[in-house]
C-alpha atoms as one frame of an Amber mdcrd trajectory, in Angstrom:
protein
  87.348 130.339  92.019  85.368 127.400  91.991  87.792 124.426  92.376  86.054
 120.976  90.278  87.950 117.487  90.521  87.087 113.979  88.957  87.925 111.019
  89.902  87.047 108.722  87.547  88.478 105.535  89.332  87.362 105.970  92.135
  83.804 107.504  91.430  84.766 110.844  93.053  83.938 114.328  92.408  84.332
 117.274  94.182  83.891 120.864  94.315  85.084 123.657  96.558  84.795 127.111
  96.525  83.008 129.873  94.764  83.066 131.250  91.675  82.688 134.615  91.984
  81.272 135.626  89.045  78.369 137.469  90.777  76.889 138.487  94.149  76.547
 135.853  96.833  73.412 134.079  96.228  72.986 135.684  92.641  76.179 133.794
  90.882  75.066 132.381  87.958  78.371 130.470  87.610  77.746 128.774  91.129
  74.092 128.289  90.345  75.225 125.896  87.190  77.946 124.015  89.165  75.771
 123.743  91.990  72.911 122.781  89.549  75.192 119.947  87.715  76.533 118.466
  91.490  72.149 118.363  92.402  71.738 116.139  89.609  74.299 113.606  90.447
  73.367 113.831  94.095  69.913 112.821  92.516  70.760 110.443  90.373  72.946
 108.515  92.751  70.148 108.720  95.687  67.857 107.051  93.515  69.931 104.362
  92.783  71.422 104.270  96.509  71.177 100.702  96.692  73.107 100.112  94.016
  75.355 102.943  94.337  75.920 103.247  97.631  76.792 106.941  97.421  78.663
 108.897 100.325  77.537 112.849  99.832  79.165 115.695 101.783  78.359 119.042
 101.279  78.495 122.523 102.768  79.066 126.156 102.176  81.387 126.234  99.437
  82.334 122.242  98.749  80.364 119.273  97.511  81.713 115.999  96.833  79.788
 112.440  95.630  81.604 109.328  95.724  80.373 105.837  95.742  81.458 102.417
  95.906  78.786 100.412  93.286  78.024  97.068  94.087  78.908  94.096  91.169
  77.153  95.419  88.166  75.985  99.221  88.625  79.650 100.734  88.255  78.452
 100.972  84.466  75.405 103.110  85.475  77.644 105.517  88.027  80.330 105.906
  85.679  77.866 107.117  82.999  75.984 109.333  85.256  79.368 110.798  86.903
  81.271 111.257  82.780  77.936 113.373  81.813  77.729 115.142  84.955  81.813
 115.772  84.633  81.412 116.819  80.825  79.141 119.523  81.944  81.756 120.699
  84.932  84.706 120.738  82.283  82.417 122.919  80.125  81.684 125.404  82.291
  85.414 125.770  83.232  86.097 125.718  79.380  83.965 128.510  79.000  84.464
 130.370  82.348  88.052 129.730  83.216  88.472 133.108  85.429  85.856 131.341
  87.428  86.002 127.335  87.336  88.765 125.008  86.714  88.236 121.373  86.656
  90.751 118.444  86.946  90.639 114.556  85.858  92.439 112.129  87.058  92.365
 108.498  86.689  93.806 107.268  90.622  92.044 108.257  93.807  94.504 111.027
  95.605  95.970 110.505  99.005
């Protein structure tokens, strides 16, 4: 199970786990999440100096946060709500394999 949380107040998202909905390497579940977290990695890089994203990742967990300077939260909170629409879908549609959680304040 592939473990997806959003936080939108804090520009944070973060995945652990896997999915398990095919053989290590050959999961197309973990291949989409995985896909979905590259593209905000992306997106954020190549605004870095606006963004001023913090990436972590590793076997089994990702997570993108980033404190914006004056001005660009707009842009990250766009990029992070499209990103996060595609997470929630995938656990919408693959719930044995994904679940995905918003919340609005940063956790402890």
């Amino acid at each position: 199970m592939t473990r997806v949380c959003y936080d939108r107040e804090a520009l944070r998202l973060t995945m652990e786990g896997h999915a398990g909905a095919g053989a290590f390497g050959a999961d197309p579940v973990c291949a989409a999440l995985s896909m979905l977290m590259m593209t905000l990695e992306r997106r954020m890089e190549d605004r870095a100096e606006e963004a001023l994203p913090v990436i972590s990742r590793g076997p089994g967990r990702f997570e993108i946060r980033c404190d914006p300077e004056d001005g660009a939260e707009e842009l990250c909170r766009e990029s992070y709500d499209t990103v996060a629409a595609g997470l929630a879908l995938l656990a919408e549609n693959r719930p044995e394999f994904v679940s995905f959680r918003l919340t609005e304040e940063e956790e402890p």
